[in-house]
Tab-separated table of C-alpha atoms and ligand atoms in Angstrom:
chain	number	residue	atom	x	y	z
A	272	UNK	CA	0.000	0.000	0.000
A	273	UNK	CA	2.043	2.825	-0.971
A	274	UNK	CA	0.423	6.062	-1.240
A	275	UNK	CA	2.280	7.298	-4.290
A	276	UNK	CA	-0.089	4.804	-6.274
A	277	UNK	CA	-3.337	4.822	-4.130
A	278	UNK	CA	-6.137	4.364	-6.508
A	279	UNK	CA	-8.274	7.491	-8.115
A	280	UNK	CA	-11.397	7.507	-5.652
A	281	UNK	CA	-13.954	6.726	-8.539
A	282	UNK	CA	-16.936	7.527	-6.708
A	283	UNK	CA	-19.006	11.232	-7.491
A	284	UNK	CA	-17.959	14.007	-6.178
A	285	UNK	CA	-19.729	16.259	-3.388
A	286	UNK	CA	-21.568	19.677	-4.747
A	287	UNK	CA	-18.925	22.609	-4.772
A	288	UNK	CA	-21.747	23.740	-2.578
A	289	UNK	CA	-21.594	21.592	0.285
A	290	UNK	CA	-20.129	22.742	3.059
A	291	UNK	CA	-22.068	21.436	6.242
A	292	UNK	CA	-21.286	17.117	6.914
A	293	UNK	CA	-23.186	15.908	9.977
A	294	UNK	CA	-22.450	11.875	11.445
A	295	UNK	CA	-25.036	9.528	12.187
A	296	UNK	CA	-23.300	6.219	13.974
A	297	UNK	CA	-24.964	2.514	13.434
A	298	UNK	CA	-24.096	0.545	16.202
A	299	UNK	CA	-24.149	-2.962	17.153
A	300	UNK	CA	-22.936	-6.804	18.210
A	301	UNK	CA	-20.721	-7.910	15.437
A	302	UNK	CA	-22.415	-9.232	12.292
A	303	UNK	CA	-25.274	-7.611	13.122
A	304	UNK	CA	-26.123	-5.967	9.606
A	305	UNK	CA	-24.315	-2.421	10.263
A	306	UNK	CA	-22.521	-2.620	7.104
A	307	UNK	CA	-25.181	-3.886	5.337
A	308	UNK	CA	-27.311	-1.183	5.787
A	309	UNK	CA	-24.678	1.832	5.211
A	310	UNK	CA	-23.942	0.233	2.125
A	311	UNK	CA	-28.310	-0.166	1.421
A	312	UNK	CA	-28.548	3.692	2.007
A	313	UNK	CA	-25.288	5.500	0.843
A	314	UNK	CA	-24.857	6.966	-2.388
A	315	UNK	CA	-21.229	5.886	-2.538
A	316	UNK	CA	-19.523	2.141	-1.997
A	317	UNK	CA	-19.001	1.483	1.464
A	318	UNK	CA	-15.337	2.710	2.143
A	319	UNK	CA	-13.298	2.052	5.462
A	320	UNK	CA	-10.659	3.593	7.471
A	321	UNK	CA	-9.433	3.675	10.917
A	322	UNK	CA	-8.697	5.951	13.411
A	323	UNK	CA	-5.657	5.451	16.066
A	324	UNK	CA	-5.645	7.404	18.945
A	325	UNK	CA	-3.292	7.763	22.072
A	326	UNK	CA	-3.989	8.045	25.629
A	327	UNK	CA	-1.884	8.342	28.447
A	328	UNK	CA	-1.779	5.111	30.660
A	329	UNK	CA	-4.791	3.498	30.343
A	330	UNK	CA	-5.141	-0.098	31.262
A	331	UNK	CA	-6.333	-1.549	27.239
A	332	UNK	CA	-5.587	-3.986	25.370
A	333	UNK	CA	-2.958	-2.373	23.249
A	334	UNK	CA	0.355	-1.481	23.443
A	335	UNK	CA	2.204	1.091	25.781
A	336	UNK	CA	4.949	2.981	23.833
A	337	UNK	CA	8.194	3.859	25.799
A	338	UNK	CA	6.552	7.151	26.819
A	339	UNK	CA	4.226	4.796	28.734
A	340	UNK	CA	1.199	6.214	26.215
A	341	UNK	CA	-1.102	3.755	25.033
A	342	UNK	CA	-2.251	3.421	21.323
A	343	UNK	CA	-5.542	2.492	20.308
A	344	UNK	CA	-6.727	1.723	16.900
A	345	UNK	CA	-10.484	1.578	15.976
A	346	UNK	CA	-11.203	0.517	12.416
A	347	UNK	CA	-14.900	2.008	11.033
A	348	UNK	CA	-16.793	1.879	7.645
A	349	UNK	CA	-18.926	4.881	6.597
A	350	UNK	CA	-21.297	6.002	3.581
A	351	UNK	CA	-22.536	8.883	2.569
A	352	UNK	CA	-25.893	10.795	1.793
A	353	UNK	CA	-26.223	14.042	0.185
A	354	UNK	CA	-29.516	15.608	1.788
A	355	UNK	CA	-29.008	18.817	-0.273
A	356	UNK	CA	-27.218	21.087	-1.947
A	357	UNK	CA	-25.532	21.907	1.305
A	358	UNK	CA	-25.983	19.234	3.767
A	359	UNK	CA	-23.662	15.749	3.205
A	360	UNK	CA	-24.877	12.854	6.046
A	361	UNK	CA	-21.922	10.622	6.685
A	362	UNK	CA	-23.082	7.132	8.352
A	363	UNK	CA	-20.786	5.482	10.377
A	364	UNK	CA	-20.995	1.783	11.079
A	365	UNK	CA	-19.014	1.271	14.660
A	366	UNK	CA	-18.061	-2.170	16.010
A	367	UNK	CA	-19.978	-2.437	19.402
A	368	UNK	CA	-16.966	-3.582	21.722
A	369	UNK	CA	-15.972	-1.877	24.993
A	370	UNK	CA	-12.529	-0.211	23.444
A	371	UNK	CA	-14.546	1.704	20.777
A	372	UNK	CA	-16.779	2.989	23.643
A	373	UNK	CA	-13.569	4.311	25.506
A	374	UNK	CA	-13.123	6.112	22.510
A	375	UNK	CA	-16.492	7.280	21.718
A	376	UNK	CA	-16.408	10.597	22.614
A	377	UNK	CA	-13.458	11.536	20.794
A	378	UNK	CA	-13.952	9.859	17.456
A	379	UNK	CA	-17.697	10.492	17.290
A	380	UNK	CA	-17.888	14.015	18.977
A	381	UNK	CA	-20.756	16.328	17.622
A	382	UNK	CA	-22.618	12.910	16.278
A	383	UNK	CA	-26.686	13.547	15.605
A	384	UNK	CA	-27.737	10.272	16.574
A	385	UNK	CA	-27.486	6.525	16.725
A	386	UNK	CA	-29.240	3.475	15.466
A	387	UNK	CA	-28.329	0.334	17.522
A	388	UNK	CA	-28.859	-2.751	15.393
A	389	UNK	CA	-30.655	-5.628	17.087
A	390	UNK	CA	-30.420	-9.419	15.757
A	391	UNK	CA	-32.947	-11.188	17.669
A	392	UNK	CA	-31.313	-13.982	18.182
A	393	UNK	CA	-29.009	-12.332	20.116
A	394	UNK	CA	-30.304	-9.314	21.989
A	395	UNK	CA	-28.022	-9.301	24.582
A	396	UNK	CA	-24.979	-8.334	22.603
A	397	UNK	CA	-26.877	-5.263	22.350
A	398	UNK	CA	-27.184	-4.202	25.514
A	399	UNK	CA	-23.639	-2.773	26.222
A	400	UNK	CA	-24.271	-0.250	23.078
A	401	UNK	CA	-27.462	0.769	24.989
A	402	UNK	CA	-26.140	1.277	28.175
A	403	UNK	CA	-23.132	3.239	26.749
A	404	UNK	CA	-25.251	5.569	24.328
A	405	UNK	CA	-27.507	6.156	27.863
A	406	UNK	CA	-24.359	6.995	29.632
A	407	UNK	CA	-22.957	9.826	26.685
A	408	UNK	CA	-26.308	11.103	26.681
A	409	UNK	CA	-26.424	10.180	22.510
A	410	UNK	CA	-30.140	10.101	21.366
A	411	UNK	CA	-30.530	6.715	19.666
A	412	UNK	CA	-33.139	4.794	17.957
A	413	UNK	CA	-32.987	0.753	18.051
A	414	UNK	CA	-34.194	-1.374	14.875
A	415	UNK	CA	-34.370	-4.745	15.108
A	416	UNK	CA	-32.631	-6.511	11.675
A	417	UNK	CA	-34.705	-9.675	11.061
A	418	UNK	CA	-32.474	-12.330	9.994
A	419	UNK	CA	-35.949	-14.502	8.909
A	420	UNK	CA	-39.740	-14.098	10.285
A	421	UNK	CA	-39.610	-12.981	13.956
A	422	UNK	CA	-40.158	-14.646	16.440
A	423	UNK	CA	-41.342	-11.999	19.154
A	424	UNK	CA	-43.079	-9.070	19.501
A	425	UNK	CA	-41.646	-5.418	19.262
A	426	UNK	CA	-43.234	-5.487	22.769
A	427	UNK	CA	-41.227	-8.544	23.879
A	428	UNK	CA	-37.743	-7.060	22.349
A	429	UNK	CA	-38.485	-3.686	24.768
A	430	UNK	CA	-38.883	-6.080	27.635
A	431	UNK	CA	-35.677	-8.465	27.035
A	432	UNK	CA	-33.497	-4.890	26.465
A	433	UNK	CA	-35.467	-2.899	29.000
A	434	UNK	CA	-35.876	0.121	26.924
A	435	UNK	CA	-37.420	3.373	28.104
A	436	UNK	CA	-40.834	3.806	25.901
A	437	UNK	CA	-39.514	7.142	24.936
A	438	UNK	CA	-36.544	5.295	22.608
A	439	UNK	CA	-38.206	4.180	19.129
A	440	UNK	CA	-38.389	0.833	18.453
A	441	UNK	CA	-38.734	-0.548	15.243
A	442	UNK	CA	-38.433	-3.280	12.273
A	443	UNK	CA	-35.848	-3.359	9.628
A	444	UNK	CA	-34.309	-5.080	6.890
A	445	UNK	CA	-30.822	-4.193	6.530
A	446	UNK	CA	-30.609	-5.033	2.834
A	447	UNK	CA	-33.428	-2.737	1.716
A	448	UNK	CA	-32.565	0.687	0.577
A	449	UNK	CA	-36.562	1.699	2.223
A	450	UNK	CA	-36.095	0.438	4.821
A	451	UNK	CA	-32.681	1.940	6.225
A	452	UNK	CA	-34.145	5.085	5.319
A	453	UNK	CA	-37.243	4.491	7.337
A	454	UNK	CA	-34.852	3.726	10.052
A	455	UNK	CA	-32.943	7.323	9.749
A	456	UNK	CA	-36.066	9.158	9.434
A	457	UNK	CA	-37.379	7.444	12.460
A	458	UNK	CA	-34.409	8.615	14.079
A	459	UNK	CA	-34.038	12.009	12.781
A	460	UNK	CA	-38.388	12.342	13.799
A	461	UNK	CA	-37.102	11.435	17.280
A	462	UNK	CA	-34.017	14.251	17.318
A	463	UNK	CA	-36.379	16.610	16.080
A	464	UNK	CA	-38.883	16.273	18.858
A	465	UNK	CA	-36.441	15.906	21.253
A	466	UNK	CA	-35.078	19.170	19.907
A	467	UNK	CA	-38.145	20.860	19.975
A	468	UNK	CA	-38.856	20.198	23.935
A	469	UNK	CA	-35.591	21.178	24.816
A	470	UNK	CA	-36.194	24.085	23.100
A	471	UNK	CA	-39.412	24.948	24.305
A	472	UNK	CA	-37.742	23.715	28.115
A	473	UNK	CA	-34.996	26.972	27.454
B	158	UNK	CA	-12.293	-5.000	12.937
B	159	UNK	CA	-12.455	-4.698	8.900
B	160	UNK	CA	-10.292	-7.264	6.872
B	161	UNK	CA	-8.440	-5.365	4.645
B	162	UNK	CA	-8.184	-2.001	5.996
B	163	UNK	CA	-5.160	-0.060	7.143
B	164	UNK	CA	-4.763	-1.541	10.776
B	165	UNK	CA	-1.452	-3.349	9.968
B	166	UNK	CA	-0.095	-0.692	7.734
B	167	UNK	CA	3.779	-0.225	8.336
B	168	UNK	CA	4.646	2.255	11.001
B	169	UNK	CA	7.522	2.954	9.419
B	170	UNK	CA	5.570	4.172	6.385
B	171	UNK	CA	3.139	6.934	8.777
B	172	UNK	CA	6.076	8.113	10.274
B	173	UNK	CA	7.640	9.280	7.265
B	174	UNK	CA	4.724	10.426	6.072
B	175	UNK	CA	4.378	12.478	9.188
B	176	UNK	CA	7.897	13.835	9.256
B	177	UNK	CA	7.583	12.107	13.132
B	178	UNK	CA	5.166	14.447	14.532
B	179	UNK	CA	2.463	14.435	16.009
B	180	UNK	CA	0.050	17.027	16.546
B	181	UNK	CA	-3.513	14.959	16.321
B	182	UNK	CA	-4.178	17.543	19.784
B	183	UNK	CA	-4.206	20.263	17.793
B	184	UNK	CA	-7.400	21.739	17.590
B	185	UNK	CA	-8.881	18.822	15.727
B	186	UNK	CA	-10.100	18.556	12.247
B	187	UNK	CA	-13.689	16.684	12.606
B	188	UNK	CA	-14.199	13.688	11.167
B	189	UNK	CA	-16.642	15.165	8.673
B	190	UNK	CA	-14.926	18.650	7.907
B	191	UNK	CA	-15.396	19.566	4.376
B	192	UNK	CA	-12.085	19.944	2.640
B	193	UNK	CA	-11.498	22.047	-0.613
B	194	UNK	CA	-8.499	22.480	-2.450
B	195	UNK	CA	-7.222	26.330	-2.717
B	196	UNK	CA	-4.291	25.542	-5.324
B	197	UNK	CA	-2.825	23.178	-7.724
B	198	UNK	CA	-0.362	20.391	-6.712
B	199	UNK	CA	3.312	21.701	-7.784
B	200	UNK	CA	6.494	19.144	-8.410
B	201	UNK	CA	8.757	18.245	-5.804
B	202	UNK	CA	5.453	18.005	-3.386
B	203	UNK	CA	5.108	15.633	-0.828
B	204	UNK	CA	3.242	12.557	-2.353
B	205	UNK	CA	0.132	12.779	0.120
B	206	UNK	CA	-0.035	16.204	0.220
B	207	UNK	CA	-0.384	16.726	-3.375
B	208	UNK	CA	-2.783	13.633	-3.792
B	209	UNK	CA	-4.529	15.246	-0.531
B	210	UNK	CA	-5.006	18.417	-3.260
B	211	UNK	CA	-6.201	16.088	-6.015
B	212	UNK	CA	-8.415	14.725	-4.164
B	213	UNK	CA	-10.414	17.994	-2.714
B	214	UNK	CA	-10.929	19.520	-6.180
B	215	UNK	CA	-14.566	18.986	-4.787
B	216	UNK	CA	-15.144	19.424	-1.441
B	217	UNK	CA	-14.069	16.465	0.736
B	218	UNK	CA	-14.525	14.581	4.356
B	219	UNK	CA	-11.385	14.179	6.169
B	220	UNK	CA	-12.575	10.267	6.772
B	221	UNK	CA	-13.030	10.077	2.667
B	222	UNK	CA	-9.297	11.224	2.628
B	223	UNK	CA	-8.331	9.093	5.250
B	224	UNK	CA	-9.888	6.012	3.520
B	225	UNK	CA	-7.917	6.894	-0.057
B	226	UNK	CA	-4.649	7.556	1.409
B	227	UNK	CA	-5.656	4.591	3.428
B	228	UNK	CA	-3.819	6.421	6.397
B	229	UNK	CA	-5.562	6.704	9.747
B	230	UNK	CA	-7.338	9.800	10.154
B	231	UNK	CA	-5.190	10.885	12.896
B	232	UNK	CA	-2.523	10.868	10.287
B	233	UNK	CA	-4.678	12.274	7.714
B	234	UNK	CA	-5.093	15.518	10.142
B	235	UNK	CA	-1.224	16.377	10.432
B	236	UNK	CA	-1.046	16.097	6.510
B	237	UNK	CA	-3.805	18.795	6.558
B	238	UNK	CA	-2.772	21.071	9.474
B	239	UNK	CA	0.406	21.558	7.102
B	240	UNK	CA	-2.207	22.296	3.726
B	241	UNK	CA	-3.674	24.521	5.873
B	242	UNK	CA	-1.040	26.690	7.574
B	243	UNK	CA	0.310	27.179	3.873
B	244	UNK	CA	-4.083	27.974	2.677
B	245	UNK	CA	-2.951	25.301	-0.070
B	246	UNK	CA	-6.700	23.902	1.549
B	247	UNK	CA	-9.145	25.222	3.601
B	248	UNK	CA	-11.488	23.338	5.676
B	249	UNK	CA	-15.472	24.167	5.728
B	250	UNK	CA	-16.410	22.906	9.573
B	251	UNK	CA	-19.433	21.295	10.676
B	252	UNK	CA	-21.974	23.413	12.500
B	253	UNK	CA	-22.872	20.517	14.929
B	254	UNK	CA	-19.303	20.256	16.419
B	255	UNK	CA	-18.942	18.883	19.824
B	256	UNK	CA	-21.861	19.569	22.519
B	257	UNK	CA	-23.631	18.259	24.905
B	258	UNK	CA	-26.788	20.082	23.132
B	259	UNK	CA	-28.656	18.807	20.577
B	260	UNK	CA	-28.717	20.803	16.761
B	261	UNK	CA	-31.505	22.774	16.754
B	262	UNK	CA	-34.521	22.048	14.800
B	263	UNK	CA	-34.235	23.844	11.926
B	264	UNK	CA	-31.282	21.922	10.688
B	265	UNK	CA	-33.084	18.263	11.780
B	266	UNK	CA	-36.396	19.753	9.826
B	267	UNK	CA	-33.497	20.065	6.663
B	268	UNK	CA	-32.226	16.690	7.343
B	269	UNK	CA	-35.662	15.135	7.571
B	270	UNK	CA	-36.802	16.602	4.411
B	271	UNK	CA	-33.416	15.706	2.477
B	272	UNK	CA	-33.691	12.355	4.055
B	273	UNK	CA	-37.263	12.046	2.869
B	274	UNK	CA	-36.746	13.155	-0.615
B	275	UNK	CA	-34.489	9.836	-0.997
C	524	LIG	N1	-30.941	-12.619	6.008
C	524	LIG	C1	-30.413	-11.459	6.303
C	524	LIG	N2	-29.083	-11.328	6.265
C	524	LIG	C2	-28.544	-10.132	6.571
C	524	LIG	C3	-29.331	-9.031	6.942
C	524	LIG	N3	-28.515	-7.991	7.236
C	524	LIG	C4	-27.283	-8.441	7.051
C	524	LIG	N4	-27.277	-9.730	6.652
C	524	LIG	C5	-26.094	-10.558	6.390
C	524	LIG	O1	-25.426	-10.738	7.617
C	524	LIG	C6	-24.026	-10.721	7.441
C	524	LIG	C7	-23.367	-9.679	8.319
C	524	LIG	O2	-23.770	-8.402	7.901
C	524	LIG	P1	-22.778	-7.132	8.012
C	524	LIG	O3	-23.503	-5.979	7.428
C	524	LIG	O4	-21.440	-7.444	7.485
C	524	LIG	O5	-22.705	-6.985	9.577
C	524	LIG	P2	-21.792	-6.000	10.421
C	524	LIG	O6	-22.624	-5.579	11.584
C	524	LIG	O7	-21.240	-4.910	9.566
C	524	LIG	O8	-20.656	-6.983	10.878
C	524	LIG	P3	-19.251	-6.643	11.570
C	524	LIG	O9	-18.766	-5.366	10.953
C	524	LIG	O10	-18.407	-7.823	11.244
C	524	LIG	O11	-19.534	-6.539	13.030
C	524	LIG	C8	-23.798	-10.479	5.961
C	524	LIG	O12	-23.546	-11.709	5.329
C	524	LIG	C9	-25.106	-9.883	5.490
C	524	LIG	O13	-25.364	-10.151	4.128
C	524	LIG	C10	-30.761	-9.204	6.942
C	524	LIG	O14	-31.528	-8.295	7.232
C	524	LIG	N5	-31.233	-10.428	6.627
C	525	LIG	MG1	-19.236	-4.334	9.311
C-alpha cells in the first residue's frame, strides 16, 4: 500500500456547494447488519478507514509505547448521503466492543444520533451499546434486523433490552434501501422532537 | 475490525509520512470537515499532500481522505494542518461540532426533508 499509487477515488464528487457534513453512527454486536445497511442507504460504496488514537496510561488492550502512552486503533466503515445542496450525512458503522466505547467521545464528537442494530437472536450483545449511548447522553433509535420471520413481539424485544418507551423501536431489513431510510427518518423524527422540547424547556 | 483495511499498515511508512510528529491535539479537524483544495499540486510536493489536493478539487470529508490515502485519520489531520497553515486547503467545519446540546430544529427539519426526498 504505498500512497504514491493509491487508486483514483472513482466515486461522485460532493456539490462545490456543500459545506455542512453531519455523522449519524450505526451501532451494534458484530455481524449484526451495520454494514449492510450503510452500504443499502449510501450513495457511494461502502469505504473504510481507521482511526488510532493515544492516551496516556490506560489499562487496554494495546500497546504502551516507551513514553508509557497507550495506542488504540479503531477501524470504522462509513457512507454517505447528500440531503441537499448543502448538507452531506456521513453514516458510520461502529463495532460495538468496549474499546470503541472508551473512545467514543473523541472519534464520534458532535454525532446527531445513533441506530443500535438488534439481531434477535441475540439481543443481549446489544445491551452494552445501549447502556453506553444512555451513559454519553447520545439520542438513539434501536431497529431490530430480522435475519428470517420474527419470532417476538416489538413489545417482547423492549422487555428483554429494557428500553425506556420514549426510545423508538422498530423493524428493519438491513438489505433494503426503504427500509434503512425508514430507520434514519425514524431517528431524525425522534431528534427533532427531542429538539423541539428542549427548546421549548430553554 | 475490517479485513483489509489499514490496521497493519507499516509504522515505518506513517512516520515518514508524518515527518515524526504528532500534533492529532491540535485543535482537531472533525471527522466530517469539508475539505477544498485552494491551489494546484506543484512538483517536488510531498506525495500525500499533493494527492490530498487532487483529491479535494470537490469538497471532501477528512474520513473520505483518510480512507484513499488509506492512512488513519489521525494521520490524515497532520497532513492537513500543514495544507492549511500554507491555505494550499481550507477546511469548511461542521456546524454541529462537539456539545452536549442537541442541533436545533431547523437543521433536523433540513435533514428530515433531504432524508425524505431519498
Ligand atoms: N438474512 C439477512 N441477512 C442479513 C441481513 N442484514 C445483514 N445480513 C447478512 O449478515 C451478514 C453480516 O452483515 P454485516 O452488514 O457485514 O454486519 P456487520 O454488523 O457490519 O458486521 P461486523 O462489521 O463484522 O460486526 C452479511 O452476510 C449480510 O449479508 C438481513 O436483514 N437479513
Ligand atoms: Mg461491518
Amino acid at each position: 500500500m504505498d500512497s504514491g499509487n493509491c487508486e483514483p477515488p472513482v466515486r461522485a464528487p460532493l456539490a462545490d456547494t456543500a459545506d455542512e457534513g453531519l455523522k449519524i453512527v450505526i451501532v451494534g454486536g458484530f455481524g449484526v447488519g451495520k454494514t449492510t445497511m450503510v452500504r443499502s442507504v449510501s450513495e457511494i460504496r461502502p469505504l473504510n478507514t481507521e482511526e488510532t488514537m493515544t492516551q496516556a496510561g490506560v489499562g487496554i488492550d494495546e500497546t504502551a509505547g516507551a513514553d508509557g502512552k497507550v495506542t488504540t486503533t479503531v477501524a470504522f466503515d462509513f457512507g454517505r448521503i447528500s440531503l441537499n445542496a448543502r448538507m452531506v450525512l456521513y453514516l458510520f458503522g461502529a463495532p460495538g466492543q468496549e474499546r470503541f466505547w472508551f473512545l467514543w467521545d473523541r472519534l464520534f464528537s458532535g454525532t446527531l444520533g445513533a441506530v443500535v442494530l438488534v439481531d434477535p437472536r441475540r439481543v443481549a450483545d446489544s445491551w452494552y451499546a445501549i447502556d453506553r449511548l444512555e451513559h454519553h447522553g447520545l439520542p438513539f433509535v434501536v431497529a431490530r434486523n430480522n435475519f428470517g420471520p420474527p419470532v417476538h413481539s416489538l413489545d417482547q424485544i423492549r422487555d428483554a433490552l429494557t428500553l425506556d418507551d420514549a426510545v423508538p423501536l422498530i423493524d428493519c431489513d438491513a438489505r433494503d434501501r426503504e427500509s434503512g431510510k425508514t430507520v434514519l427518518i425514524t431517528l431524525v423524527d425522534h431528534l427533532y422532537a427531542l429538539s423541539r422540547a428542549q427548546e421549548m424547556a430553554t | 475490525m475490517t479485513p483489509g483495511s489499514v490496521q497493519h499498515e507499516n509504522p515505518d511508512r506513517l512516520y515518514t509520512v508524518t515527518g515524526g510528529r504528532s500534533r492529532a491535539d491540535d485543535a482537531r479537524l472533525d471527522l466530517v470537515a469539508l475539505i477544498v483544495s485552494e491551489s494546484q499540486p506543484v512538483p517536488g510536493m510531498q506525495s500525500e499532500h499533493a494527492e490530498i489536493l487532487r483529491i479535494c478539487r470537490a469538497p471532501t470529508a477528512v474520513v473520505e481522505i483518510s480512507a484513499d490515502l488509506r492512512l488513519p485519520v489521525s494521520v490524515v489531520r497532520i497532513l492537513l494542518a500543514d495544507l492549511l497553515d500554507t491555505g494550499s486547503v481550507t477546511a469548511r467545519h461542521p456546524r454541529t461540532a462537539a456539545g452536549a446540546r442537541l442541533p436545533d430544529p431547523d437543521l433536523l427539519k433540513q435533514v428530515l426533508v433531504g432524508l425524505r426526498k431519498l
